[in-house]
mmCIF file of C-alpha atoms in Angstrom:
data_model
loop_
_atom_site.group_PDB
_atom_site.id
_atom_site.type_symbol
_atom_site.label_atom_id
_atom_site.label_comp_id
_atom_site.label_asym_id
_atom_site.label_seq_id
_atom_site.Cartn_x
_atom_site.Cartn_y
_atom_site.Cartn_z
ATOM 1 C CA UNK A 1 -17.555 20.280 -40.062
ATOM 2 C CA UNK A 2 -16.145 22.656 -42.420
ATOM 3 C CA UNK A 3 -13.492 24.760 -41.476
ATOM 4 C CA UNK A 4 -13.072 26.962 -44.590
ATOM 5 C CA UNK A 5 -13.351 30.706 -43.719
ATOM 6 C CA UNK A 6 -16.535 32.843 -43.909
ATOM 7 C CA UNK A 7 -16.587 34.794 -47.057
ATOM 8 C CA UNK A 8 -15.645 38.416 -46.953
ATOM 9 C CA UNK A 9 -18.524 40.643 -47.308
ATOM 10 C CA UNK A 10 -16.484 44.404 -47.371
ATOM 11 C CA UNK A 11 -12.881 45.817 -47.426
ATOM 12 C CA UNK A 12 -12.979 49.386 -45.600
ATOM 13 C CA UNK A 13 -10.808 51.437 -43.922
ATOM 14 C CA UNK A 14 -12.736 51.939 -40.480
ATOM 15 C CA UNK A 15 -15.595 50.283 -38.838
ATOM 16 C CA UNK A 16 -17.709 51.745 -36.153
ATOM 17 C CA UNK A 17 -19.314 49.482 -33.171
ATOM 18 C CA UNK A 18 -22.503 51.040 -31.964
ATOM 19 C CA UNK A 19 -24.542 53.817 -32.805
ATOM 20 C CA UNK A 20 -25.133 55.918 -29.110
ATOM 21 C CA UNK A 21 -23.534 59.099 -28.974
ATOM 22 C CA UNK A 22 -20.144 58.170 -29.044
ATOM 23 C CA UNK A 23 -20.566 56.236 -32.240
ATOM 24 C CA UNK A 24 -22.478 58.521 -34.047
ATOM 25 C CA UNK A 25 -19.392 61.595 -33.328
ATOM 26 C CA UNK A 26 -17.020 59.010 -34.685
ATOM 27 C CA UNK A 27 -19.208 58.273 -38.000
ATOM 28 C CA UNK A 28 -19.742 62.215 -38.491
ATOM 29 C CA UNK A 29 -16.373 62.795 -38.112
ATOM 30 C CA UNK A 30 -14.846 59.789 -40.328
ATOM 31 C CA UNK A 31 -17.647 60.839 -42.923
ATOM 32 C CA UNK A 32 -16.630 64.383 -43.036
ATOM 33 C CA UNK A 33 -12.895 63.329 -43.175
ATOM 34 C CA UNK A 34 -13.875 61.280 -46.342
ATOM 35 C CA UNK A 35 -12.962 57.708 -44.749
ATOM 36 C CA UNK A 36 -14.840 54.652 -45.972
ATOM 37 C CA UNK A 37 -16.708 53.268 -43.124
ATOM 38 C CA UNK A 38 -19.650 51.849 -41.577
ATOM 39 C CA UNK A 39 -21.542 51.469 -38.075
ATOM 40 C CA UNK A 40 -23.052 48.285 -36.931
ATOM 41 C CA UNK A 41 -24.990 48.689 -33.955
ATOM 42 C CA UNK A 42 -27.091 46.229 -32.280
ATOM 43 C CA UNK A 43 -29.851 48.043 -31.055
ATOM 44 C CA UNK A 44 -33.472 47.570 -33.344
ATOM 45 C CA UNK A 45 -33.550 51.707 -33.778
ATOM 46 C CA UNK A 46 -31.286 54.534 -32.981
ATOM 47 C CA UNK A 47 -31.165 55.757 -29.791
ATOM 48 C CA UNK A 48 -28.650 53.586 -27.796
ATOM 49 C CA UNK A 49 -28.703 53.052 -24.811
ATOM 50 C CA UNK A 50 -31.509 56.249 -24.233
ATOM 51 C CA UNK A 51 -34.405 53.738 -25.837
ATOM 52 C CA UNK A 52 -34.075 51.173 -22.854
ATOM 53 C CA UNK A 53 -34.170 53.803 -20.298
ATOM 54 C CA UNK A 54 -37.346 53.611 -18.171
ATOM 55 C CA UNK A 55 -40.469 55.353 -18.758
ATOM 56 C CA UNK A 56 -40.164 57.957 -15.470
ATOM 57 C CA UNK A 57 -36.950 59.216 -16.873
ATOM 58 C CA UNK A 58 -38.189 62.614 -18.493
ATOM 59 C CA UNK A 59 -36.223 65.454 -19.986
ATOM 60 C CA UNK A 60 -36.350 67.008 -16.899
ATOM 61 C CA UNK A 61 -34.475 64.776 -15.046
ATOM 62 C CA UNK A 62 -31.671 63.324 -17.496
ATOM 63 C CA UNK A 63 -28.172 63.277 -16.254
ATOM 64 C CA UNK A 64 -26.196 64.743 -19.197
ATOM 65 C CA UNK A 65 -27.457 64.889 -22.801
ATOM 66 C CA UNK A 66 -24.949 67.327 -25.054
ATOM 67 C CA UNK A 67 -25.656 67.716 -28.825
ATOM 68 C CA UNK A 68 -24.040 65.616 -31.426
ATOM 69 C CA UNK A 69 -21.462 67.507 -33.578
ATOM 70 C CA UNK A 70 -23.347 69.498 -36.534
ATOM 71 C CA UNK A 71 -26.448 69.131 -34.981
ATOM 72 C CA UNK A 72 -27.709 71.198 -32.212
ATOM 73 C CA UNK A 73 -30.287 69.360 -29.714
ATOM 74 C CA UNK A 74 -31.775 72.744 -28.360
ATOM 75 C CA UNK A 75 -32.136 70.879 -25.126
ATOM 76 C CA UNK A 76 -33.506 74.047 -23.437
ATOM 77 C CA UNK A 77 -36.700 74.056 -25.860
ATOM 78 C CA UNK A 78 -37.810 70.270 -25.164
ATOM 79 C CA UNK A 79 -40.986 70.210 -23.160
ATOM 80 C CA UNK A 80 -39.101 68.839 -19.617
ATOM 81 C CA UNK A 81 -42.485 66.187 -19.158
ATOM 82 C CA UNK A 82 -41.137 63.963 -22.239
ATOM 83 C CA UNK A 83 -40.004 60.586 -22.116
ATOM 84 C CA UNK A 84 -35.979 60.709 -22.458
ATOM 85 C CA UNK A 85 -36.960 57.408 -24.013
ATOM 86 C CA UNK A 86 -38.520 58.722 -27.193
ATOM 87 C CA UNK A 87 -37.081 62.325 -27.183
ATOM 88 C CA UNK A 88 -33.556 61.338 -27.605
ATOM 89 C CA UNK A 89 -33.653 58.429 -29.682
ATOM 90 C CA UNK A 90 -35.774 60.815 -32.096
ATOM 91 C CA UNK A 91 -33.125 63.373 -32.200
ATOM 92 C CA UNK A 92 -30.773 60.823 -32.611
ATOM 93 C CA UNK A 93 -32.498 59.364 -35.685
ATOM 94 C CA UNK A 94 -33.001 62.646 -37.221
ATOM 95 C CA UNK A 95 -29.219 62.960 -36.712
ATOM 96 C CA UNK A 96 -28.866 60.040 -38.340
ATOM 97 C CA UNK A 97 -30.539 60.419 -41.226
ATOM 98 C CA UNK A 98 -29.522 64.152 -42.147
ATOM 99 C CA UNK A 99 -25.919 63.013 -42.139
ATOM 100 C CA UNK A 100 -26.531 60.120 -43.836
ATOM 101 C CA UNK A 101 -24.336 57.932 -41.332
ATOM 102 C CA UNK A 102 -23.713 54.345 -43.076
ATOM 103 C CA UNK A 103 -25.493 52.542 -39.804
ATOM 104 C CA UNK A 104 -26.416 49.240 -40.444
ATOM 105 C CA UNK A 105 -28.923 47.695 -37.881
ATOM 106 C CA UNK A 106 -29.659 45.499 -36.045
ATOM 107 C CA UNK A 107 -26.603 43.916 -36.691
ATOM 108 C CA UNK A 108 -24.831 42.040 -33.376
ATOM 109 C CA UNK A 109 -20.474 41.889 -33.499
ATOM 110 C CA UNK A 110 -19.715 38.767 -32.489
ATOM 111 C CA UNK A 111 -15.660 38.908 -32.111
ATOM 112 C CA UNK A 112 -12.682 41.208 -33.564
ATOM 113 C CA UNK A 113 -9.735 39.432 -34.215
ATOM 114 C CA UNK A 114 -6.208 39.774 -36.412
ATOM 115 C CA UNK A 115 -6.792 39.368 -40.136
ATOM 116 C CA UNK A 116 -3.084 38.256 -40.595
ATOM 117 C CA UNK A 117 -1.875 41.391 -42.774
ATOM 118 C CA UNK A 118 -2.130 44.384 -40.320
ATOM 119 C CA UNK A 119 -5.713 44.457 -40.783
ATOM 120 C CA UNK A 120 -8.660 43.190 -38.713
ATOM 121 C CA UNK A 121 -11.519 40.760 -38.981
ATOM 122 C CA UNK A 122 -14.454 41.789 -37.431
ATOM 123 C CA UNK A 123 -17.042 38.903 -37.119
ATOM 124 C CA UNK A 124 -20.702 40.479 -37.222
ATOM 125 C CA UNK A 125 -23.920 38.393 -37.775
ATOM 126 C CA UNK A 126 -24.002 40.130 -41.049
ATOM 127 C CA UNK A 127 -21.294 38.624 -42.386
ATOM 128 C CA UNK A 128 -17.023 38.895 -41.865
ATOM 129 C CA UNK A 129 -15.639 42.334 -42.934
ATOM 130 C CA UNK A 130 -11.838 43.564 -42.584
ATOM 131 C CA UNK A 131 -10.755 47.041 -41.702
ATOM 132 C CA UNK A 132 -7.696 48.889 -40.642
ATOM 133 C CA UNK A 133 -8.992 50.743 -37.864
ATOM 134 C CA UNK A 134 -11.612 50.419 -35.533
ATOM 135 C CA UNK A 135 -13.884 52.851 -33.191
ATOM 136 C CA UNK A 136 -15.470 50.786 -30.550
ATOM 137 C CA UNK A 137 -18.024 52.716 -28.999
ATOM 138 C CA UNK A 138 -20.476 49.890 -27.558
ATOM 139 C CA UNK A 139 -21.374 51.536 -24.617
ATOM 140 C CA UNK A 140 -22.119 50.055 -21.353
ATOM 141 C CA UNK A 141 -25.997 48.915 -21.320
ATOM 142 C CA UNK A 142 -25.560 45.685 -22.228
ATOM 143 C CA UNK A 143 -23.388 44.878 -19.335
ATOM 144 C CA UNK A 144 -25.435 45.150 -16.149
ATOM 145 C CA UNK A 145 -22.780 44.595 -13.130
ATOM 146 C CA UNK A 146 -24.468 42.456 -10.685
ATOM 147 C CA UNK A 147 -22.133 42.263 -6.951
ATOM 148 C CA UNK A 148 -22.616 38.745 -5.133
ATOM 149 C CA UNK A 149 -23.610 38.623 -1.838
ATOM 150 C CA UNK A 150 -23.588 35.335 0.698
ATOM 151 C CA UNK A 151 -27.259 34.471 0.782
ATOM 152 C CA UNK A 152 -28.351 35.783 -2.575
ATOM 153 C CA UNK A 153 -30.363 32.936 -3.999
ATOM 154 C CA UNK A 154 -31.864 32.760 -0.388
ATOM 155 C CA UNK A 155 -34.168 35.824 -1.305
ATOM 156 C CA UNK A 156 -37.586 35.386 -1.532
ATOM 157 C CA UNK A 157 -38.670 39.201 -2.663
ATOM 158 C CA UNK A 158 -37.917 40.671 -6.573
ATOM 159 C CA UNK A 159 -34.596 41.800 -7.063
ATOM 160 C CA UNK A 160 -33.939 43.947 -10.344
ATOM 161 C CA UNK A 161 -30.797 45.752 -11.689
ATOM 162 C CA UNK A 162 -31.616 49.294 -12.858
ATOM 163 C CA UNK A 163 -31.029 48.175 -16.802
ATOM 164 C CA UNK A 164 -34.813 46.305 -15.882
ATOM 165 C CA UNK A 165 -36.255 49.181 -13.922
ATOM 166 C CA UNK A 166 -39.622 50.523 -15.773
ATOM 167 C CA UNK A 167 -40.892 52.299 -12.782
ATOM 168 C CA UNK A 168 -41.884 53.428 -8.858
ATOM 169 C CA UNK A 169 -45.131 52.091 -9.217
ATOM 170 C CA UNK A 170 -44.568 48.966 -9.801
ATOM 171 C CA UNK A 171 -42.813 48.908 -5.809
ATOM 172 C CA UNK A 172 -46.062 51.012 -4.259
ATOM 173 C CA UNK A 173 -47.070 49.450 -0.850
ATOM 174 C CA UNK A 174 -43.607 47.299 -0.523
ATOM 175 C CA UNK A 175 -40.080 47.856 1.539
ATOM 176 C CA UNK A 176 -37.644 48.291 -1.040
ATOM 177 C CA UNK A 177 -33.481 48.493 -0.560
ATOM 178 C CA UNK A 178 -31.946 50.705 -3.272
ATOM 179 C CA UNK A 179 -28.340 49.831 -3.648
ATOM 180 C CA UNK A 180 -25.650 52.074 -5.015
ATOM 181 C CA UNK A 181 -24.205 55.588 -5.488
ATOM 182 C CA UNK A 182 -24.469 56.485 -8.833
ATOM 183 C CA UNK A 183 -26.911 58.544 -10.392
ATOM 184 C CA UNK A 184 -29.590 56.146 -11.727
ATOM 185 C CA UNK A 185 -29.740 54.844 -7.769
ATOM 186 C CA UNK A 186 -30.512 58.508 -6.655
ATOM 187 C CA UNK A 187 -33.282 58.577 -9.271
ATOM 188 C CA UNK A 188 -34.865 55.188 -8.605
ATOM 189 C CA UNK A 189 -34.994 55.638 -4.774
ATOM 190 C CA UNK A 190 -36.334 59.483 -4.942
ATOM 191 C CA UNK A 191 -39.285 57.600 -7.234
ATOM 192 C CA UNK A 192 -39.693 54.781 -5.191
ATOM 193 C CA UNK A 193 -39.859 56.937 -1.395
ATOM 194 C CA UNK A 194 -42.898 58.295 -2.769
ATOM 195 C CA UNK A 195 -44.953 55.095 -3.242
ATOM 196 C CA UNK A 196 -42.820 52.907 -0.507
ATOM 197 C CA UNK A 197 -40.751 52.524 2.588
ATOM 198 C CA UNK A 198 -37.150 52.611 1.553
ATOM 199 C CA UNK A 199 -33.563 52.131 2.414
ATOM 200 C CA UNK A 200 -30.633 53.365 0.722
ATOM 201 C CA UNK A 201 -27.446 51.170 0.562
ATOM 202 C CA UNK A 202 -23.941 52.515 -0.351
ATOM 203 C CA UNK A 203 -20.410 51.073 -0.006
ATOM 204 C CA UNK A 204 -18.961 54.413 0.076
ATOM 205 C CA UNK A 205 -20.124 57.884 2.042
ATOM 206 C CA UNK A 206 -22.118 59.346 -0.537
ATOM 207 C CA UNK A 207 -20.711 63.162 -1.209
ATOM 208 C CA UNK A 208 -23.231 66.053 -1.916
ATOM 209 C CA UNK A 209 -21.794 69.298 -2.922
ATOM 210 C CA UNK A 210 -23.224 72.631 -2.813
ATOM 211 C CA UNK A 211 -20.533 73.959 -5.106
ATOM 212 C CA UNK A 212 -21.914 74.620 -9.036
ATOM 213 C CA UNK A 213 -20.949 71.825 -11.182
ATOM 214 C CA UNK A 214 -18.047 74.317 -13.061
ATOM 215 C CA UNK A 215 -15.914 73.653 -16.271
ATOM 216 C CA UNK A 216 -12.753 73.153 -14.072
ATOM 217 C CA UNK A 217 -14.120 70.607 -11.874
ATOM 218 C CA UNK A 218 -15.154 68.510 -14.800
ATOM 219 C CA UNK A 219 -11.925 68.846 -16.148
ATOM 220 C CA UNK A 220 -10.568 67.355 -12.656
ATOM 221 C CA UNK A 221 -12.857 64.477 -12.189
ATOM 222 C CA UNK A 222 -12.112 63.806 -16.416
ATOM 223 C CA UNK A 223 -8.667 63.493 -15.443
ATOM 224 C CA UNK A 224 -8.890 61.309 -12.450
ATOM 225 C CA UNK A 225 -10.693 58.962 -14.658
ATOM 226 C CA UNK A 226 -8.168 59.299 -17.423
ATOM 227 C CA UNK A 227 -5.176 58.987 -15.135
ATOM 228 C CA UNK A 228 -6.898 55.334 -14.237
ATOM 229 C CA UNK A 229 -7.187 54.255 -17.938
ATOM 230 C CA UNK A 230 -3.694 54.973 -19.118
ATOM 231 C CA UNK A 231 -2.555 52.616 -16.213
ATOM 232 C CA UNK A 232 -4.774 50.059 -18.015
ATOM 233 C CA UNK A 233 -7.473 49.873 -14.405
ATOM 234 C CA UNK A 234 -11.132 49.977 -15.210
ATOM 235 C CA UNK A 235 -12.451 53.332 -15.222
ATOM 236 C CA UNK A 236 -14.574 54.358 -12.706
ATOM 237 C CA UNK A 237 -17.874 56.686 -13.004
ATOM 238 C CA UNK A 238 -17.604 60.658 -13.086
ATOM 239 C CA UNK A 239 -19.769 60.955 -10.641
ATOM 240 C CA UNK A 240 -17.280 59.044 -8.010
ATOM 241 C CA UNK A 241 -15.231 62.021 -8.302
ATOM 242 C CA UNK A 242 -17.523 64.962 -8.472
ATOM 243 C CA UNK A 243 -20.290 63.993 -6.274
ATOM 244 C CA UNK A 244 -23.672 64.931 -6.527
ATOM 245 C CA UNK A 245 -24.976 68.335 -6.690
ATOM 246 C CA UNK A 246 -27.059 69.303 -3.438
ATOM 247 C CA UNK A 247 -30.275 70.737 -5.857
ATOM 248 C CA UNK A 248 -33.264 71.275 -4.318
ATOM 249 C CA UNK A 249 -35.119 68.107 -4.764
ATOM 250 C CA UNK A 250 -31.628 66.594 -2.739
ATOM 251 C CA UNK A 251 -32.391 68.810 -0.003
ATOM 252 C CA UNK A 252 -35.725 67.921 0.501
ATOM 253 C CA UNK A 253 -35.189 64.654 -0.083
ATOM 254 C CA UNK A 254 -32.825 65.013 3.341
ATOM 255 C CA UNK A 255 -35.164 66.501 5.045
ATOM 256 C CA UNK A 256 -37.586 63.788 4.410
ATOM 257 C CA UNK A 257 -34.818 61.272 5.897
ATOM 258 C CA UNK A 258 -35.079 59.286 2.039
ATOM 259 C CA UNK A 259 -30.757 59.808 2.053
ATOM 260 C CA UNK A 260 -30.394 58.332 5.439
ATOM 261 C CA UNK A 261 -27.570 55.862 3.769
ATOM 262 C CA UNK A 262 -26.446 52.813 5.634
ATOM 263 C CA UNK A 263 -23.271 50.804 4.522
ATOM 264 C CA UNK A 264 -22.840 48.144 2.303
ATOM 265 C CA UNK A 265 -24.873 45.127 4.513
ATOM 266 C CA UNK A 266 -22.935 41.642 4.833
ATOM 267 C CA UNK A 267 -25.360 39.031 3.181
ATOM 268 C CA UNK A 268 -28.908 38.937 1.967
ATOM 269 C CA UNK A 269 -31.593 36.948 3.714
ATOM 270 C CA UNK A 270 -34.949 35.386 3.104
ATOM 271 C CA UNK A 271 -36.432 37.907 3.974
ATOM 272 C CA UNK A 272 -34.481 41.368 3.722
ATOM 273 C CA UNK A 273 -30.280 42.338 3.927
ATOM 274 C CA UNK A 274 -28.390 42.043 7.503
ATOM 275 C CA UNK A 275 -25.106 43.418 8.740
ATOM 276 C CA UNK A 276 -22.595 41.632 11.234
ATOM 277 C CA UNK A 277 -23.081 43.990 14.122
ATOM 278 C CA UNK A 278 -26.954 42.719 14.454
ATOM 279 C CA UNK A 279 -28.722 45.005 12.178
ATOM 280 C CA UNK A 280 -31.559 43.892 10.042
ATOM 281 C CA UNK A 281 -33.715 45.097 7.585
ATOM 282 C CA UNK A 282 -36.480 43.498 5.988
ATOM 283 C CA UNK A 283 -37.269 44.094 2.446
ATOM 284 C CA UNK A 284 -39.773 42.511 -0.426
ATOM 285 C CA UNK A 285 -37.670 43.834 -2.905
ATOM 286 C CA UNK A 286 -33.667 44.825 -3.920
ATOM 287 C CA UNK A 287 -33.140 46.963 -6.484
ATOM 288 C CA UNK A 288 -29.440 46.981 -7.541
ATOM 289 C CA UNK A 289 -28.454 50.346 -8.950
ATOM 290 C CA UNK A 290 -24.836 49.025 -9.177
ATOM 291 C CA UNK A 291 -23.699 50.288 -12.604
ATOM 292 C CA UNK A 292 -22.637 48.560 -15.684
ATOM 293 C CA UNK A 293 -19.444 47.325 -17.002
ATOM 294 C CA UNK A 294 -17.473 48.044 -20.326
ATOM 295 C CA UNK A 295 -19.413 45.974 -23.106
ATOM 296 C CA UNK A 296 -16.002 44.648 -24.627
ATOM 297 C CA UNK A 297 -16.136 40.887 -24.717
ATOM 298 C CA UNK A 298 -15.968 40.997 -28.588
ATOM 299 C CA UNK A 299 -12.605 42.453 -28.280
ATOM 300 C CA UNK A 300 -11.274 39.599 -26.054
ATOM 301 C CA UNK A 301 -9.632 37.598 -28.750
ATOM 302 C CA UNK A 302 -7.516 40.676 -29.119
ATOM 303 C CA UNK A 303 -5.896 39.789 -26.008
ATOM 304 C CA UNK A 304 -5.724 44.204 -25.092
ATOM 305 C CA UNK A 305 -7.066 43.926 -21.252
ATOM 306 C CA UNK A 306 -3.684 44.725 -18.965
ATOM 307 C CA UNK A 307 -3.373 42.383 -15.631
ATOM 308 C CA UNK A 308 -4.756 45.281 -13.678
ATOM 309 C CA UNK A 309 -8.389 44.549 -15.576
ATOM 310 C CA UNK A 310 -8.887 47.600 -18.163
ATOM 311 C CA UNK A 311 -7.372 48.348 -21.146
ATOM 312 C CA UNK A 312 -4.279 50.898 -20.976
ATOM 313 C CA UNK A 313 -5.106 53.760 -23.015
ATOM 314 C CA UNK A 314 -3.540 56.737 -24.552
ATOM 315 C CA UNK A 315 -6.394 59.093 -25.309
ATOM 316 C CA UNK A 316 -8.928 56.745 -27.198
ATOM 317 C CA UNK A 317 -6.470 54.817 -28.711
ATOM 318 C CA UNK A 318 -5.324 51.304 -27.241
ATOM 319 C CA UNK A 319 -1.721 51.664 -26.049
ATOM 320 C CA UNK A 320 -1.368 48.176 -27.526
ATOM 321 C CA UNK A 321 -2.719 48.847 -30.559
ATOM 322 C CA UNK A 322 -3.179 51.717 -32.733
ATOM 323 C CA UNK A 323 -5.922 50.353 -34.486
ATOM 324 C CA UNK A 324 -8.084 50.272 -31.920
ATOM 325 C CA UNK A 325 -10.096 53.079 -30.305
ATOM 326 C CA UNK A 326 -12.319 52.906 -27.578
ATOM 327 C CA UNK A 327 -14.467 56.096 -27.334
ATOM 328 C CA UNK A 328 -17.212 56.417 -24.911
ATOM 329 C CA UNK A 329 -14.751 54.604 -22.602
ATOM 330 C CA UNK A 330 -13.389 55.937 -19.149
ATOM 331 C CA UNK A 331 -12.731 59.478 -19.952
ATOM 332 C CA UNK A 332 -15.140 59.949 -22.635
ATOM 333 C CA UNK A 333 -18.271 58.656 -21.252
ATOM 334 C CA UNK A 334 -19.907 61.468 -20.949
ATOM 335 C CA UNK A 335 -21.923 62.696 -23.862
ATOM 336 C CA UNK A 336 -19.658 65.564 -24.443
ATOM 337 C CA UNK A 337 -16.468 63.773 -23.853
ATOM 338 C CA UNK A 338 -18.072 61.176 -26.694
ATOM 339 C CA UNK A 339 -18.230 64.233 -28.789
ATOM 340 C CA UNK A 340 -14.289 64.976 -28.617
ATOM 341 C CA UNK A 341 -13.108 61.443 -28.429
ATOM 342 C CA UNK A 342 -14.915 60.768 -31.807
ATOM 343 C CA UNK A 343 -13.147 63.678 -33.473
ATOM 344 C CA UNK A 344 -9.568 62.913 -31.300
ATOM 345 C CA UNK A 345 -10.121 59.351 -32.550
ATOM 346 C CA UNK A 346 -10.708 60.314 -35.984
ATOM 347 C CA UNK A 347 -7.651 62.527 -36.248
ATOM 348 C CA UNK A 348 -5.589 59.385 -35.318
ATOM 349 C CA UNK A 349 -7.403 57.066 -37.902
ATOM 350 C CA UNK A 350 -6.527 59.572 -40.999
ATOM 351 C CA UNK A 351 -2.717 59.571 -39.762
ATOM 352 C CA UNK A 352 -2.855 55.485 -39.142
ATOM 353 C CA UNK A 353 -4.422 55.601 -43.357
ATOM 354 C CA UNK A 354 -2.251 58.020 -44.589
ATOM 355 C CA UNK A 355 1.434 55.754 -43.263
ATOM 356 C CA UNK A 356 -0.215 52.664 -44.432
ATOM 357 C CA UNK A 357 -1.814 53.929 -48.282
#
């Protein structure tokens, strides 16, 4: 076996990895800046991560879609009965082409690793290309967390993670366990009590809030999560911090008894989930709303993860190395926090250019 290189098939200054939100700020901003560059994102069509969402998710009931950067969405003019599926991953290709954003698709990164001259070598199955910086901005989607639990093979129901979820329908008639605290799990088990008998798991006290969502509080739970990634932990979710908003549809959700949460149960059975202290509850099916991790694997040989299991940050850049961004990442996972970590990111690429031209 050969063990000549792989040809190289570009020389730029800045790649882009992945073409959601967070990568398309970075590409507008490293296009208007003038900075050779292109995206590679895996998807088939633009959208990100929105495109795999499932059916039942309308406009109506997204969490958190901000417009791109030159582009307004006009989010308030949508009809709220569309498919998030189609609706955003149209805007998104419209943003795409009226910028005329250098995305290359579908095109998979297979590693990132040191070219030997202060550049990198980023391994794509489109061919080997070397840059000097790099925006990683792959998202989370791909990286379904799933938590193991004594007795999981035992199960004889369906058990799904919320990346496979399509809809409540498919669960009519059946008793269903909805695990998690995130968002998504809210949404799946409010669908789901309608059409079956269901129980909500959490491993922590879920916290509803009557107090409006304001532009300080964001600021607080952006910094909690910040605070985590510059001591190089995995970032945790927003909506850890801030807790969810006690709307309407919450309240009578508690009235109906659907956010009766139990703890975390202690292994799965045949037949349902069952706690040490004697409680049991049977189920035909588990639906793990139990989030996602960091899609970063094709950074590994890059050795940047600290002992405590993230990557220590300093804004988007990598503490350990200032060619490396990761945007959409802790801090910035929020749509709009994509927005300003693609233009913060950005700002620190043209300085990185302008000491090494």
């Amino acid at each position: 076996m050969s063990s000549e290189p792989r040809p190289v098939a570009a020389e730029l200054d800045a790649v882009v990895i992945g073409a959601g939100q967070a990568g398309l700020s970075s590409s507008y901003f490293l296009r208007r800046a003038g900075i050779e560059h292109v995206v590679f994102d895996h998807n088939p069509a633009p959208g990100g991560a929105w495109q795999h969402r499932w059916d039942s998710l309308t406009v109506a009931n997204t969490h958190g879609v901000y417009d791109l950067p030159g582009l307004p969405l006009d989010f308030g003019h949508l009809d709220p009965a569309l498919h998030a599926n189609s609706a955003i991953p149209a805007y998104f290709g419209d943003y795409e082409h009226r910028f005329e954003l250098p995305i290359r698709r579908p095109v998979s990164v297979t590693a990132v690793r040191e070219h030997g001259d202060g550049r990198l070598l980023v391994e794509t199955s489109a061919g080997d290309y070397v840059t000097r910086a790099l925006v990683n901005a792959t998202g989370t989607w791909e990286k379904p967390f799933w938590p193991h639990y004594p007795g999981l093979g035992s199960f004889r129901g369906r058990m799904i993670h919320s990346a496979g979820y399509t809809s409540a329908a498919e669960f009519a008639g059946k008793k269903v366990v909805v695990v998690g605290g995130g968002a998504s799990a809210l949404q799946h088990l409010l669908e789901i009590s309608e059409v079956a008998a269901t129980t909500w798991v959490t491993r922590r006290e879920p916290v509803f809030s009557t107090e409006e969502f304001s532009e300080e509080r964001g600021r607080m739970a952006v910094a909690k999560v910040d605070a985590r990634v510059r001591a190089g932990l995995p970032p945790e979710s927003v909506i850890s911090v801030t807790g969810y908003s006690l709307t309407p549809t919450i309240k009578a959700a508690m009235e109906r008894g659907i956010l009766d949460r139990l703890p975390m149960f202690d292994r799965i059975t045949p037949d349902g989930v069952a706690w040490d202290d004697g409680r049991f509850v049977p189920a035909d099916a588990i639906v793990w709303a139990t989030g996602f991790r960091a899609s970063l694997d094709h950074l590994a040989p890059l050795k940047l993860r600290e002992p405590g299991g993230g990557i220590r940050m300093d804004g988007t850049r990598v503490a350990a190395d200032a060619r490396v961004h990761l945007v959409g990442y802790g801090p910035s996972a929020s749509t709009v926090g994509a927005n300003r970590a693609g233009r913060a990111a950005v700002k620190e690429i043209r300085a990185l250019l302008a000491n090494v031209n």
